[in-house]
PDB file of C-alpha atoms in Angstrom:
ATOM      1  CA  TRP A 617     200.059  47.653  77.346  1.00 86.00           C
ATOM      2  CA  GLN A 618     201.402  49.392  74.239  1.00 86.00           C
ATOM      3  CA  SER A 619     204.935  48.296  73.480  1.00 88.00           C
ATOM      4  CA  THR A 620     208.088  46.610  74.749  1.00 89.00           C
ATOM      5  CA  ILE A 621     211.373  48.336  73.994  1.00 88.00           C
ATOM      6  CA  ALA A 622     214.486  46.205  74.330  1.00 83.00           C
ATOM      7  CA  PRO A 623     218.007  46.090  72.883  1.00 76.00           C
ATOM      8  CA  ASN A 624     218.661  43.609  70.140  1.00 70.00           C
ATOM      9  CA  ALA A 625     220.047  40.189  70.914  1.00 68.00           C
ATOM     10  CA  ASN A 626     223.633  41.300  70.290  1.00 68.00           C
ATOM     11  CA  ASN A 627     223.452  43.806  73.157  1.00 62.00           C
ATOM     12  CA  ASP A 628     221.902  41.775  75.930  1.00 59.00           C
ATOM     13  CA  ASN A 629     224.514  43.014  78.421  1.00 62.00           C
ATOM     14  CA  TRP A 630     223.221  46.590  78.425  1.00 65.00           C
ATOM     15  CA  LYS A 631     221.246  46.296  81.694  1.00 73.00           C
ATOM     16  CA  PHE A 632     218.625  48.193  79.758  1.00 83.00           C
ATOM     17  CA  GLY A 633     216.014  50.351  81.510  1.00 89.00           C
ATOM     18  CA  ALA A 634     217.705  51.529  84.723  1.00 89.00           C
ATOM     19  CA  ALA A 635     216.456  55.079  84.011  1.00 95.00           C
ATOM     20  CA  VAL A 636     213.696  56.262  81.677  1.00 96.00           C
ATOM     21  CA  SER A 637     212.148  59.541  80.556  1.00 97.00           C
ATOM     22  CA  ILE A 638     209.504  60.444  77.980  1.00 96.00           C
ATOM     23  CA  HIS A 639     208.453  63.729  76.412  1.00 95.00           C
ATOM     24  CA  ASP A 640     206.172  64.195  73.449  1.00 92.00           C
ATOM     25  CA  ARG A 641     207.249  61.537  70.922  1.00 93.00           C
ATOM     26  CA  VAL A 642     210.731  60.806  72.303  1.00 96.00           C
ATOM     27  CA  ILE A 643     211.891  58.247  74.879  1.00 96.00           C
ATOM     28  CA  ALA A 644     215.307  58.168  76.571  1.00 97.00           C
ATOM     29  CA  ILE A 645     216.501  54.976  78.270  1.00 95.00           C
ATOM     30  CA  GLY A 646     219.611  54.696  80.413  1.00 93.00           C
ATOM     31  CA  PRO A 647     221.540  51.553  81.361  1.00 84.00           C
ATOM     32  CA  ALA A 648     222.632  50.297  84.745  1.00 76.00           C
ATOM     33  CA  ARG A 649     226.198  49.853  85.763  1.00 78.00           C
ATOM     34  CA  ASP A 650     227.354  46.275  85.358  1.00 78.00           C
ATOM     35  CA  TRP A 651     228.655  45.685  88.868  1.00 73.00           C
ATOM     36  CA  ASP A 652     230.107  42.289  87.957  1.00 77.00           C
ATOM     37  CA  ILE A 653     232.747  43.898  85.771  1.00 79.00           C
ATOM     38  CA  GLY A 654     232.582  47.422  87.222  1.00 76.00           C
ATOM     39  CA  VAL A 655     231.842  49.333  84.005  1.00 84.00           C
ATOM     40  CA  ASP A 656     228.888  51.078  82.364  1.00 86.00           C
ATOM     41  CA  GLN A 657     227.018  49.335  79.597  1.00 80.00           C
ATOM     42  CA  GLY A 658     225.379  50.661  76.456  1.00 78.00           C
ATOM     43  CA  GLY A 659     225.071  54.419  76.963  1.00 88.00           C
ATOM     44  CA  VAL A 660     221.736  56.243  76.635  1.00 94.00           C
ATOM     45  CA  GLN A 661     219.392  55.085  73.877  1.00 93.00           C
ATOM     46  CA  LEU A 662     216.825  57.402  72.256  1.00 95.00           C
ATOM     47  CA  TYR A 663     213.664  56.278  70.495  1.00 94.00           C
ATOM     48  CA  VAL A 664     211.051  58.199  68.495  1.00 95.00           C
ATOM     49  CA  ARG A 665     207.474  57.221  67.857  1.00 94.00           C
ATOM     50  CA  ALA A 666     206.580  56.216  64.303  1.00 93.00           C
ATOM     51  CA  GLY A 667     202.921  55.228  64.182  1.00 91.00           C
ATOM     52  CA  PRO A 668     202.475  52.368  66.667  1.00 88.00           C
ATOM     53  CA  LEU A 669     206.233  51.684  66.835  1.00 91.00           C
ATOM     54  CA  TRP A 670     209.138  53.152  68.774  1.00 93.00           C
ATOM     55  CA  LEU A 671     212.251  53.265  66.583  1.00 93.00           C
ATOM     56  CA  GLN A 672     215.791  53.830  67.832  1.00 91.00           C
ATOM     57  CA  SER A 673     216.990  57.232  66.656  1.00 93.00           C
ATOM     58  CA  ALA A 674     220.261  57.813  68.510  1.00 93.00           C
ATOM     59  CA  ALA A 675     222.697  56.400  71.061  1.00 92.00           C
ATOM     60  CA  LEU A 676     224.789  58.580  73.366  1.00 95.00           C
ATOM     61  CA  SER A 677     227.835  57.549  75.347  1.00 93.00           C
ATOM     62  CA  HIS A 678     229.978  59.428  77.835  1.00 94.00           C
ATOM     63  CA  PRO A 679     231.604  62.374  75.986  1.00 94.00           C
ATOM     64  CA  ARG A 680     235.024  61.565  77.439  1.00 92.00           C
ATOM     65  CA  GLY A 681     234.659  57.814  77.164  1.00 91.00           C
ATOM     66  CA  ASN A 682     234.519  57.310  80.933  1.00 91.00           C
ATOM     67  CA  ILE A 683     233.187  53.793  81.461  1.00 89.00           C
ATOM     68  CA  HIS A 684     233.032  54.132  85.253  1.00 89.00           C
ATOM     69  CA  ALA A 685     230.816  57.245  85.420  1.00 92.00           C
ATOM     70  CA  GLN A 686     227.423  55.509  85.549  1.00 93.00           C
ATOM     71  CA  PHE A 687     226.447  57.662  82.572  1.00 94.00           C
ATOM     72  CA  GLY A 688     222.674  57.369  82.155  1.00 94.00           C
ATOM     73  CA  ALA A 689     221.852  56.496  85.761  1.00 94.00           C
ATOM     74  CA  ALA A 690     219.348  59.374  85.539  1.00 97.00           C
ATOM     75  CA  VAL A 691     217.812  60.894  82.405  1.00 98.00           C
ATOM     76  CA  CYS A 692     215.351  63.740  81.854  1.00 98.00           C
ATOM     77  CA  LEU A 693     213.732  64.799  78.563  1.00 97.00           C
ATOM     78  CA  GLN A 694     212.042  68.167  78.058  1.00 94.00           C
ATOM     79  CA  HIS A 695     211.430  70.428  75.039  1.00 87.00           C
ATOM     80  CA  ARG A 696     214.116  69.025  72.718  1.00 93.00           C
ATOM     81  CA  MET A 697     216.562  68.814  75.623  1.00 97.00           C
ATOM     82  CA  LEU A 698     218.043  65.743  77.247  1.00 98.00           C
ATOM     83  CA  LEU A 699     219.781  65.912  80.617  1.00 98.00           C
ATOM     84  CA  VAL A 700     221.937  62.886  81.497  1.00 98.00           C
ATOM     85  CA  GLY A 701     223.334  62.231  84.952  1.00 97.00           C
ATOM     86  CA  ALA A 702     226.651  60.514  85.613  1.00 95.00           C
ATOM     87  CA  PRO A 703     226.900  60.403  89.429  1.00 94.00           C
ATOM     88  CA  ARG A 704     230.174  58.487  89.472  1.00 92.00           C
ATOM     89  CA  ASP A 705     231.857  60.698  86.899  1.00 92.00           C
ATOM     90  CA  ASN A 706     235.438  61.370  87.850  1.00 86.00           C
ATOM     91  CA  GLU A 707     238.795  62.478  86.619  1.00 67.00           C
ATOM     92  CA  ASP A 708     240.606  60.916  89.574  1.00 58.00           C
ATOM     93  CA  GLU A 709     238.228  58.189  90.801  1.00 59.00           C
ATOM     94  CA  SER A 710     236.591  60.618  93.202  1.00 78.00           C
ATOM     95  CA  GLU A 711     232.950  60.078  92.124  1.00 83.00           C
ATOM     96  CA  ARG A 712     232.193  63.783  92.193  1.00 91.00           C
ATOM     97  CA  GLY A 713     229.594  63.381  89.452  1.00 94.00           C
ATOM     98  CA  ALA A 714     228.524  65.397  86.433  1.00 95.00           C
ATOM     99  CA  ALA A 715     225.513  66.092  84.249  1.00 97.00           C
ATOM    100  CA  PHE A 716     225.492  66.486  80.485  1.00 97.00           C
ATOM    101  CA  LEU A 717     222.911  68.592  78.632  1.00 97.00           C
ATOM    102  CA  TYR A 718     222.111  67.715  75.031  1.00 98.00           C
ATOM    103  CA  GLU A 719     219.889  69.674  72.649  1.00 96.00           C
ATOM    104  CA  GLN A 720     218.224  68.279  69.558  1.00 94.00           C
ATOM    105  CA  VAL A 721     219.223  70.100  66.389  1.00 94.00           C
ATOM    106  CA  ASP A 722     217.335  68.696  63.408  1.00 89.00           C
ATOM    107  CA  ASP A 723     217.796  64.944  63.898  1.00 86.00           C
ATOM    108  CA  GLN A 724     221.026  65.168  65.898  1.00 93.00           C
ATOM    109  CA  TRP A 725     221.571  65.369  69.657  1.00 96.00           C
ATOM    110  CA  GLN A 726     224.420  67.791  70.338  1.00 97.00           C
ATOM    111  CA  LEU A 727     226.208  68.291  73.661  1.00 97.00           C
ATOM    112  CA  ASN A 728     225.319  71.802  74.816  1.00 95.00           C
ATOM    113  CA  ALA A 729     226.787  71.942  78.323  1.00 95.00           C
ATOM    114  CA  THR A 730     228.716  69.886  80.868  1.00 95.00           C
ATOM    115  CA  LEU A 731     227.654  70.735  84.399  1.00 95.00           C
ATOM    116  CA  SER A 732     229.424  70.147  87.690  1.00 92.00           C
ATOM    117  CA  ARG A 733     229.185  71.634  91.157  1.00 91.00           C
ATOM    118  CA  VAL A 734     231.156  74.812  91.809  1.00 84.00           C
ATOM    119  CA  SER A 735     232.140  73.387  95.194  1.00 81.00           C
ATOM    120  CA  ASN A 736     232.711  69.934  93.784  1.00 69.00           C
ATOM    121  CA  ASN A 737     233.982  67.462  96.373  1.00 79.00           C
ATOM    122  CA  ASP A 738     234.852  63.792  96.382  1.00 83.00           C
ATOM    123  CA  ALA A 739     231.891  61.384  96.353  1.00 90.00           C
ATOM    124  CA  ASP A 740     229.203  64.105  95.969  1.00 94.00           C
ATOM    125  CA  GLN A 741     227.518  61.917  93.302  1.00 95.00           C
ATOM    126  CA  PHE A 742     226.197  64.998  91.537  1.00 96.00           C
ATOM    127  CA  GLY A 743     223.783  63.852  88.808  1.00 96.00           C
ATOM    128  CA  ALA A 744     222.170  61.031  90.786  1.00 97.00           C
ATOM    129  CA  ALA A 745     218.750  62.698  90.382  1.00 98.00           C
ATOM    130  CA  LEU A 746     217.497  65.063  87.687  1.00 98.00           C
ATOM    131  CA  ALA A 747     214.481  67.195  86.887  1.00 98.00           C
ATOM    132  CA  CYS A 748     214.000  69.934  84.322  1.00 97.00           C
ATOM    133  CA  ASP A 749     211.578  72.212  82.598  1.00 94.00           C
ATOM    134  CA  GLU A 750     212.207  74.403  79.574  1.00 91.00           C
ATOM    135  CA  ASN A 751     214.335  76.964  81.427  1.00 93.00           C
ATOM    136  CA  THR A 752     215.372  75.235  84.673  1.00 97.00           C
ATOM    137  CA  LEU A 753     217.626  72.293  85.479  1.00 98.00           C
ATOM    138  CA  VAL A 754     217.545  70.639  88.924  1.00 98.00           C
ATOM    139  CA  ILE A 755     220.395  68.255  89.791  1.00 98.00           C
ATOM    140  CA  GLY A 756     220.811  66.318  93.015  1.00 98.00           C
ATOM    141  CA  ALA A 757     224.092  65.596  94.786  1.00 97.00           C
ATOM    142  CA  PRO A 758     222.835  63.370  97.623  1.00 97.00           C
ATOM    143  CA  LYS A 759     226.259  62.493  99.041  1.00 96.00           C
ATOM    144  CA  ALA A 760     227.508  66.082  99.271  1.00 96.00           C
ATOM    145  CA  ASP A 761     228.893  67.080 102.672  1.00 94.00           C
ATOM    146  CA  GLN A 762     226.919  70.309 102.844  1.00 91.00           C
ATOM    147  CA  GLY A 763     227.418  71.134 106.512  1.00 91.00           C
ATOM    148  CA  ALA A 764     227.345  67.485 107.589  1.00 95.00           C
ATOM    149  CA  GLN A 765     228.541  64.198 106.121  1.00 95.00           C
ATOM    150  CA  ASP A 766     226.284  62.954 103.313  1.00 96.00           C
ATOM    151  CA  SER A 767     223.706  65.627 104.125  1.00 97.00           C
ATOM    152  CA  GLY A 768     223.222  66.284 100.400  1.00 97.00           C
ATOM    153  CA  ALA A 769     222.556  69.290  98.182  1.00 97.00           C
ATOM    154  CA  VAL A 770     220.692  70.262  95.023  1.00 98.00           C
ATOM    155  CA  GLU A 771     221.981  72.619  92.341  1.00 97.00           C
ATOM    156  CA  VAL A 772     219.556  74.745  90.296  1.00 98.00           C
ATOM    157  CA  TYR A 773     220.460  76.170  86.901  1.00 97.00           C
ATOM    158  CA  GLU A 774     218.428  78.654  84.869  1.00 96.00           C
ATOM    159  CA  ARG A 775     218.777  79.696  81.249  1.00 93.00           C
ATOM    160  CA  ASP A 776     219.703  83.270  80.378  1.00 91.00           C
ATOM    161  CA  ALA A 777     221.034  85.010  77.274  1.00 88.00           C
ATOM    162  CA  HIS A 778     224.510  83.540  77.845  1.00 88.00           C
ATOM    163  CA  GLY A 779     223.493  79.946  78.530  1.00 91.00           C
ATOM    164  CA  TRP A 780     222.903  78.030  81.751  1.00 94.00           C
ATOM    165  CA  ARG A 781     223.754  79.733  85.039  1.00 95.00           C
ATOM    166  CA  ASN A 782     223.910  78.206  88.518  1.00 96.00           C
ATOM    167  CA  VAL A 783     221.381  80.293  90.476  1.00 96.00           C
ATOM    168  CA  ALA A 784     220.918  78.357  93.725  1.00 97.00           C
ATOM    169  CA  THR A 785     222.251  75.615  95.945  1.00 97.00           C
ATOM    170  CA  LEU A 786     219.384  74.084  97.916  1.00 97.00           C
ATOM    171  CA  VAL A 787     220.110  72.420 101.248  1.00 97.00           C
ATOM    172  CA  SER A 788     218.193  71.302 104.291  1.00 94.00           C
ATOM    173  CA  ASN A 789     218.427  73.635 107.263  1.00 87.00           C
ATOM    174  CA  PRO A 790     219.943  72.590 109.535  1.00 90.00           C
ATOM    175  CA  PRO A 791     221.911  69.950 107.594  1.00 92.00           C
ATOM    176  CA  LYS A 792     221.442  66.367 108.768  1.00 94.00           C
ATOM    177  CA  ALA A 793     224.215  63.804 108.459  1.00 96.00           C
ATOM    178  CA  GLY A 794     223.179  60.927 106.207  1.00 96.00           C
ATOM    179  CA  ALA A 795     219.990  62.647 105.039  1.00 97.00           C
ATOM    180  CA  LEU A 796     220.844  62.166 101.328  1.00 98.00           C
ATOM    181  CA  PHE A 797     218.998  65.385 100.486  1.00 98.00           C
ATOM    182  CA  GLY A 798     218.710  65.364  96.688  1.00 98.00           C
ATOM    183  CA  LEU A 799     218.408  61.614  96.155  1.00 98.00           C
ATOM    184  CA  SER A 800     215.171  62.505  94.332  1.00 98.00           C
ATOM    185  CA  VAL A 801     214.017  65.770  92.742  1.00 98.00           C
ATOM    186  CA  ALA A 802     211.027  67.050  90.785  1.00 98.00           C
ATOM    187  CA  ILE A 803     209.951  70.413  89.329  1.00 98.00           C
ATOM    188  CA  ASP A 804     206.635  71.856  88.185  1.00 96.00           C
ATOM    189  CA  ALA A 805     205.200  75.370  87.812  1.00 92.00           C
ATOM    190  CA  GLY A 806     207.821  77.158  89.882  1.00 95.00           C
ATOM    191  CA  HIS A 807     208.076  74.521  92.614  1.00 97.00           C
ATOM    192  CA  ILE A 808     210.960  72.145  93.315  1.00 98.00           C
ATOM    193  CA  ILE A 809     210.465  69.037  95.445  1.00 98.00           C
ATOM    194  CA  VAL A 810     213.528  67.433  97.045  1.00 98.00           C
ATOM    195  CA  GLY A 811     213.541  64.059  98.760  1.00 98.00           C
ATOM    196  CA  ALA A 812     215.836  63.296 101.712  1.00 98.00           C
ATOM    197  CA  PRO A 813     215.032  59.680 102.619  1.00 97.00           C
ATOM    198  CA  GLY A 814     217.831  59.412 105.188  1.00 96.00           C
ATOM    199  CA  ASP A 815     216.594  62.385 107.247  1.00 95.00           C
ATOM    200  CA  ARG A 816     216.243  61.340 110.907  1.00 93.00           C
ATOM    201  CA  THR A 817     214.140  64.277 112.146  1.00 92.00           C
ATOM    202  CA  ASP A 818     211.157  62.004 112.785  1.00 90.00           C
ATOM    203  CA  GLY A 819     213.173  58.924 113.708  1.00 88.00           C
ATOM    204  CA  ASN A 820     215.845  56.785 112.121  1.00 86.00           C
ATOM    205  CA  PHE A 821     215.503  56.789 108.329  1.00 84.00           C
ATOM    206  CA  SER A 822     212.008  58.234 108.528  1.00 93.00           C
ATOM    207  CA  GLY A 823     212.833  60.631 105.688  1.00 96.00           C
ATOM    208  CA  ARG A 824     211.457  63.987 104.622  1.00 96.00           C
ATOM    209  CA  ALA A 825     210.541  65.950 101.492  1.00 97.00           C
ATOM    210  CA  PHE A 826     211.203  69.657 101.020  1.00 98.00           C
ATOM    211  CA  ILE A 827     209.200  72.086  98.894  1.00 98.00           C
ATOM    212  CA  PHE A 828     210.975  75.133  97.448  1.00 98.00           C
ATOM    213  CA  SER A 829     209.276  77.868  95.413  1.00 97.00           C
ATOM    214  CA  ARG A 830     210.627  80.510  93.058  1.00 95.00           C
ATOM    215  CA  HIS A 831     210.146  84.032  94.397  1.00 94.00           C
ATOM    216  CA  ALA A 832     211.533  87.410  93.334  1.00 92.00           C
ATOM    217  CA  SER A 833     214.441  86.857  95.701  1.00 91.00           C
ATOM    218  CA  GLY A 834     215.181  83.385  94.302  1.00 95.00           C
ATOM    219  CA  TRP A 835     214.407  79.845  95.404  1.00 97.00           C
ATOM    220  CA  THR A 836     213.255  79.639  99.013  1.00 97.00           C
ATOM    221  CA  LEU A 837     212.015  76.827 101.236  1.00 97.00           C
ATOM    222  CA  ASP A 838     208.243  76.894 101.659  1.00 96.00           C
ATOM    223  CA  THR A 839     207.635  73.828 103.806  1.00 97.00           C
ATOM    224  CA  THR A 840     208.735  70.307 104.622  1.00 97.00           C
ATOM    225  CA  LEU A 841     206.716  67.109 104.495  1.00 97.00           C
ATOM    226  CA  SER A 842     207.108  64.169 106.837  1.00 95.00           C
ATOM    227  CA  CYS A 843     205.601  60.724 106.535  1.00 92.00           C
ATOM    228  CA  PRO A 844     202.076  60.721 108.040  1.00 90.00           C
ATOM    229  CA  LEU A 845     202.605  57.141 109.212  1.00 85.00           C
ATOM    230  CA  GLY A 846     206.054  57.721 110.725  1.00 76.00           C
ATOM    231  CA  GLY A 847     208.504  54.866 111.046  1.00 78.00           C
ATOM    232  CA  ARG A 848     211.566  53.909 109.051  1.00 84.00           C
ATOM    233  CA  GLY A 849     209.859  54.515 105.736  1.00 92.00           C
ATOM    234  CA  TRP A 850     212.661  56.097 103.686  1.00 96.00           C
ATOM    235  CA  PHE A 851     210.059  58.790 102.881  1.00 97.00           C
ATOM    236  CA  GLY A 852     211.347  60.875  99.980  1.00 97.00           C
ATOM    237  CA  ASN A 853     213.128  58.102  98.114  1.00 97.00           C
ATOM    238  CA  ALA A 854     211.077  59.177  95.077  1.00 98.00           C
ATOM    239  CA  VAL A 855     209.124  62.389  94.477  1.00 98.00           C
ATOM    240  CA  ALA A 856     206.845  63.788  91.781  1.00 97.00           C
ATOM    241  CA  VAL A 857     204.816  66.983  91.439  1.00 97.00           C
ATOM    242  CA  ASN A 858     202.056  68.075  89.082  1.00 95.00           C
ATOM    243  CA  GLN A 859     199.450  70.850  89.274  1.00 93.00           C
ATOM    244  CA  GLY A 860     199.827  71.448  92.989  1.00 91.00           C
ATOM    245  CA  ARG A 861     199.923  67.792  93.996  1.00 96.00           C
ATOM    246  CA  VAL A 862     203.058  66.220  95.447  1.00 97.00           C
ATOM    247  CA  LEU A 863     203.614  62.468  95.414  1.00 98.00           C
ATOM    248  CA  VAL A 864     206.217  60.998  97.770  1.00 98.00           C
ATOM    249  CA  GLY A 865     207.382  57.390  97.878  1.00 97.00           C
ATOM    250  CA  ALA A 866     208.256  55.600 101.138  1.00 95.00           C
ATOM    251  CA  PRO A 867     209.420  52.168  99.956  1.00 94.00           C
ATOM    252  CA  ARG A 868     210.563  50.851 103.335  1.00 91.00           C
ATOM    253  CA  LEU A 869     207.507  51.780 105.348  1.00 88.00           C
ATOM    254  CA  THR A 870     205.804  48.936 107.241  1.00 77.00           C
ATOM    255  CA  ARG A 871     202.208  48.922 108.386  1.00 67.00           C
ATOM    256  CA  PRO A 872     201.440  49.110 112.110  1.00 63.00           C
ATOM    257  CA  GLN A 873     201.999  45.877 114.040  1.00 63.00           C
ATOM    258  CA  GLN A 874     204.576  44.708 111.513  1.00 60.00           C
ATOM    259  CA  THR A 875     208.358  44.569 111.772  1.00 55.00           C
TER     260      THR A 875
END
């Protein structure tokens, strides 16, 4: 145990810690939505390491002041960049979602880009899951109707000389209703992992994970992973990847002989 980071006593309604990310000497912490009153609380807090301490360095709130966007439900830090998801972002209470990219300039975090789906539809919840490396942004829209209701989709952006460009929309093939493809995402060394915990290919709510790789022709599906133990495991609810190893969470899986 190294440290406990918490808001001060005057901000105990922040629902602090719903999303976290760390890179180098910077930590980003997002708040949960306060469902009792139906609004977001506290924005995204940034901390920097100073010796053994973590000191608050900045606080970011929704650029348009939207208090129903769930701004900070997902956060991702990488190479002086901060990507913030707001899956309930809306202009007309449609919960289409958005993601906001900040870049650190000296000691300030400046909004660099506001991202949304080209084919943005009601209740897509774009921004519910995030992953990034220095030149790639991966953003999940798990409620997107991409060929079937709530089948889900993932948008991939890459940096070029003109900024960030949408280069791919990843989907399961064929689309599965209720699969929630994109509820979790991860990226490492030219590979993107996408979780679809509602996928019913191997049984109700068994779930699957999909591995995409970057090739000369773009991002293509390499393989899919299913839960080796089967069952209603919600396999793919969380994913991670590092140096050729993929880690997949199945939080609802029960052991044999159990209900």
